[in-house]
Amino acid sequence: MGKAKLGSWWAAGAAVCLLISAGVAAQGMSGDDSPFNERGGPNQAVLGHLHELNQRAITDAGIATQRSTNPAVRDYAQRLIEERMAADATLLEYARREGMNVDVIRGGTVAQPQADLGRTELVISPPNKFDEDFANKMVADRQAAFDVAAKGAALVRGPEIRSLLRDTTATLMREQGDAMSLVAAIRPTNPPPLTLPAEPPGVDRSRTGVDTRPGLAP
């Protein structure tokens, strides 16, 4: 879970930095009265990041529907797929309506290696630990997506996209809360206790014999 969580936060940090760069660049090129559907501007950048994070969540949840044996985890994963697919459809429809470059949005912008690492950890997670790993990953990933949406809301222009992002952050908070409930309900898989090898017969490590050798002990 550690690597997955680190990858999620790294991706969120990179996304926010790129969003800020897009916002600064757009402000430098045009005034506040510029059209909201500026291609390549902050609106498009925010939607591009959210689209990619939606696709990652859908893929990860799909793995859970196949691998999990916990009904609560499978139900959460199925709901997540449905919600992220609906949210993504709304996002892309808005982008088309505003004349954005949908092909660029679909192409993705967030660093891919971190997504691949997190997905691989789900694929190779042991069966008895998968539910725990998935639930923890969803807590971290929903937080990362929330951060992108919340920071992006400060950069975008236009009342409709601001409303869209407000709805998005509310849904992401609920999805994270549901994932946290899963974490609390799943019994953690503790590593086996570390045991030292037994003492060899006839050996006492507390008595080395040095105190019985003349001249070596007081």
Coordinates of C-alpha atoms in Angstrom, one line a residue:
M1 CA 0.0 0.0 0.0
G2 CA 2.9 2.3 0.8
K3 CA 4.1 2.5 -2.8
A4 CA 0.6 2.8 -4.2
K5 CA -0.2 5.7 -1.8
L6 CA 3.1 7.4 -2.6
G7 CA 2.4 7.0 -6.3
S8 CA -1.1 8.5 -5.8
W9 CA 0.2 11.5 -3.9
W10 CA 3.1 12.0 -6.4
A11 CA 0.6 12.0 -9.3
A12 CA -1.6 14.4 -7.6
G13 CA 1.3 16.8 -6.8
A14 CA 2.5 16.6 -10.4
A15 CA -1.1 17.2 -11.7
V16 CA -1.5 20.2 -9.5
C17 CA 1.8 21.7 -10.6
L18 CA 0.8 21.2 -14.3
L19 CA -2.6 22.8 -13.6
I20 CA -1.0 25.8 -12.0
S21 CA 1.4 26.2 -15.0
A22 CA -1.5 26.0 -17.4
G23 CA -3.4 28.6 -15.4
V24 CA -0.5 31.0 -15.3
A25 CA 0.2 30.6 -19.0
A26 CA -3.5 31.2 -19.9
Q27 CA -3.7 34.3 -17.8
G28 CA -0.5 35.6 -19.4
M29 CA -2.1 35.1 -22.9
S30 CA -5.6 36.5 -22.3
G31 CA -7.7 38.6 -20.0
D32 CA -10.5 37.6 -17.7
D33 CA -13.0 38.2 -20.6
S34 CA -11.5 35.4 -22.7
P35 CA -13.9 32.7 -23.8
F36 CA -14.3 29.8 -21.4
N37 CA -13.7 27.2 -24.2
E38 CA -10.1 28.2 -24.7
R39 CA -8.4 25.1 -26.2
G40 CA -5.3 24.1 -24.2
G41 CA -6.2 26.5 -21.4
P42 CA -6.8 25.7 -17.7
N43 CA -10.3 24.4 -18.2
Q44 CA -9.0 21.7 -20.6
A45 CA -6.0 20.9 -18.5
V46 CA -8.2 20.3 -15.4
L47 CA -10.6 18.1 -17.3
G48 CA -7.7 16.1 -18.9
H49 CA -6.3 15.3 -15.4
L50 CA -9.7 14.3 -14.1
H51 CA -10.4 12.1 -17.1
E52 CA -7.2 10.2 -16.6
L53 CA -7.9 9.7 -12.9
N54 CA -11.4 8.5 -13.7
Q55 CA -10.0 5.9 -16.1
R56 CA -7.5 4.7 -13.5
A57 CA -10.2 4.3 -10.9
I58 CA -12.4 2.3 -13.4
T59 CA -9.5 0.0 -14.2
D60 CA -8.6 -0.6 -10.6
A61 CA -12.2 -1.2 -9.6
G62 CA -12.5 -3.7 -12.4
I63 CA -9.6 -5.7 -11.0
A64 CA -11.4 -5.7 -7.6
T65 CA -14.6 -7.0 -9.1
Q66 CA -12.6 -10.0 -10.5
R67 CA -10.3 -10.6 -7.5
S68 CA -12.1 -9.7 -4.4
T69 CA -14.1 -12.3 -2.4
N70 CA -15.5 -9.7 0.0
P71 CA -19.1 -8.7 -1.1
A72 CA -18.7 -5.2 0.4
V73 CA -15.5 -4.7 -1.6
R74 CA -17.1 -6.0 -4.8
D75 CA -20.1 -3.7 -4.3
Y76 CA -17.9 -0.7 -3.7
A77 CA -15.9 -1.5 -6.8
Q78 CA -19.0 -1.8 -8.9
R79 CA -20.4 1.4 -7.6
L80 CA -17.1 3.2 -8.3
I81 CA -17.1 1.9 -11.9
E82 CA -20.6 3.2 -12.5
E83 CA -20.0 6.6 -10.8
R84 CA -16.6 7.2 -12.5
M85 CA -18.1 6.2 -15.9
A86 CA -21.0 8.6 -15.5
A87 CA -18.7 11.4 -14.3
D88 CA -16.4 10.9 -17.2
A89 CA -19.3 11.0 -19.7
T90 CA -20.4 14.3 -18.2
L91 CA -16.9 15.7 -18.3
L92 CA -16.3 14.7 -21.9
E93 CA -19.7 16.0 -23.0
Y94 CA -19.0 19.4 -21.4
A95 CA -15.6 19.4 -23.2
R96 CA -17.2 18.7 -26.6
R97 CA -19.8 21.4 -26.0
E98 CA -17.2 24.0 -25.2
G99 CA -15.1 23.2 -28.2
M100 CA -12.1 21.7 -26.3
N101 CA -9.6 19.3 -27.8
V102 CA -11.2 16.0 -26.7
D103 CA -8.5 14.0 -28.3
V104 CA -5.9 15.7 -26.1
I105 CA -8.1 15.2 -23.0
R106 CA -8.4 11.5 -23.8
G107 CA -4.7 11.2 -24.3
G108 CA -4.0 11.8 -20.6
T109 CA -1.5 14.0 -18.9
V110 CA -0.6 12.5 -15.5
A111 CA 2.7 10.5 -15.1
Q112 CA 1.9 6.9 -16.2
P113 CA 4.7 5.0 -14.3
Q114 CA 3.0 5.7 -11.0
A115 CA -0.4 4.4 -12.3
D116 CA 1.3 1.2 -13.6
L117 CA 3.0 0.6 -10.3
G118 CA -0.2 0.9 -8.3
R119 CA -2.1 -1.3 -10.8
T120 CA 0.7 -4.0 -10.7
E121 CA 0.5 -4.0 -6.9
L122 CA -3.2 -4.8 -7.1
V123 CA -2.6 -7.6 -9.7
I124 CA 0.1 -9.3 -7.6
S125 CA -1.4 -8.7 -4.2
P126 CA -1.9 -12.0 -2.3
P127 CA -5.5 -13.2 -2.2
N128 CA -5.7 -12.9 1.6
K129 CA -4.4 -9.3 1.4
F130 CA -6.1 -8.0 -1.8
D131 CA -9.2 -6.5 -0.2
E132 CA -7.0 -4.6 2.3
D133 CA -4.6 -3.3 -0.4
F134 CA -7.5 -2.3 -2.7
A135 CA -9.4 -0.4 0.0
N136 CA -6.3 1.5 1.1
K137 CA -5.4 2.3 -2.4
M138 CA -8.9 3.7 -3.0
V139 CA -8.6 6.0 0.1
A140 CA -5.3 7.4 -1.3
D141 CA -6.5 7.7 -4.9
R142 CA -9.8 9.4 -4.0
Q143 CA -7.8 11.9 -2.0
A144 CA -5.5 12.5 -4.9
A145 CA -8.4 13.0 -7.3
F146 CA -10.1 15.4 -4.8
D147 CA -6.9 17.5 -4.6
V148 CA -6.8 17.8 -8.4
A149 CA -10.5 18.9 -8.6
A150 CA -10.2 21.3 -5.6
K151 CA -7.0 23.0 -6.9
G152 CA -8.4 23.0 -10.4
A153 CA -11.5 24.8 -9.3
A154 CA -9.3 27.8 -8.4
L155 CA -7.9 27.9 -12.0
V156 CA -10.9 27.3 -14.3
R157 CA -13.1 30.0 -15.8
G158 CA -16.8 29.8 -16.3
P159 CA -19.7 29.0 -13.9
E160 CA -20.6 25.7 -15.5
I161 CA -17.2 24.1 -15.0
R162 CA -17.0 25.4 -11.5
S163 CA -20.3 23.8 -10.7
L164 CA -19.1 20.6 -12.3
L165 CA -16.0 20.6 -10.1
R166 CA -18.1 21.3 -7.0
D167 CA -20.2 18.2 -7.7
T168 CA -17.0 16.2 -8.5
T169 CA -15.3 17.0 -5.2
A170 CA -18.5 16.1 -3.2
T171 CA -18.7 12.7 -5.0
L172 CA -15.0 12.1 -4.5
M173 CA -15.3 12.8 -0.7
R174 CA -18.1 10.3 -0.4
E175 CA -16.2 7.7 -2.4
Q176 CA -13.2 8.2 -0.1
G177 CA -15.4 7.9 3.0
D178 CA -16.9 4.7 1.7
A179 CA -13.3 3.4 1.1
M180 CA -12.3 4.4 4.6
S181 CA -15.3 2.4 6.0
L182 CA -14.0 -0.6 4.1
V183 CA -10.5 -0.2 5.5
A184 CA -12.0 -0.1 9.0
A185 CA -14.2 -3.2 8.4
I186 CA -11.5 -5.3 6.8
R187 CA -9.3 -7.3 9.2
P188 CA -5.7 -6.3 8.5
T189 CA -3.3 -8.9 7.5
N190 CA -0.5 -8.8 10.0
P191 CA 3.0 -10.1 9.0
P192 CA 4.1 -13.3 10.8
P193 CA 6.0 -12.6 14.0
L194 CA 9.7 -12.6 13.8
T195 CA 11.1 -15.6 15.6
L196 CA 14.8 -16.1 16.4
P197 CA 16.4 -19.5 15.9
A198 CA 16.3 -21.7 19.0
E199 CA 19.4 -22.0 21.1
P200 CA 21.5 -25.0 20.1
P201 CA 21.5 -27.7 22.7
G202 CA 24.2 -27.2 25.4
V203 CA 24.8 -23.6 24.5
D204 CA 24.1 -20.8 27.0
R205 CA 24.7 -17.4 25.5
S206 CA 24.7 -15.7 28.9
R207 CA 27.7 -17.8 30.1
T208 CA 30.7 -17.4 27.8
G209 CA 33.2 -18.9 30.2
V210 CA 35.4 -15.8 30.2
D211 CA 34.8 -15.4 34.0
T212 CA 36.3 -18.9 34.6
R213 CA 39.6 -18.2 32.8
P214 CA 42.4 -16.9 35.1
G215 CA 43.5 -13.4 34.5
L216 CA 40.6 -12.5 32.2
A217 CA 37.9 -11.8 34.8
P218 CA 38.1 -9.9 38.1

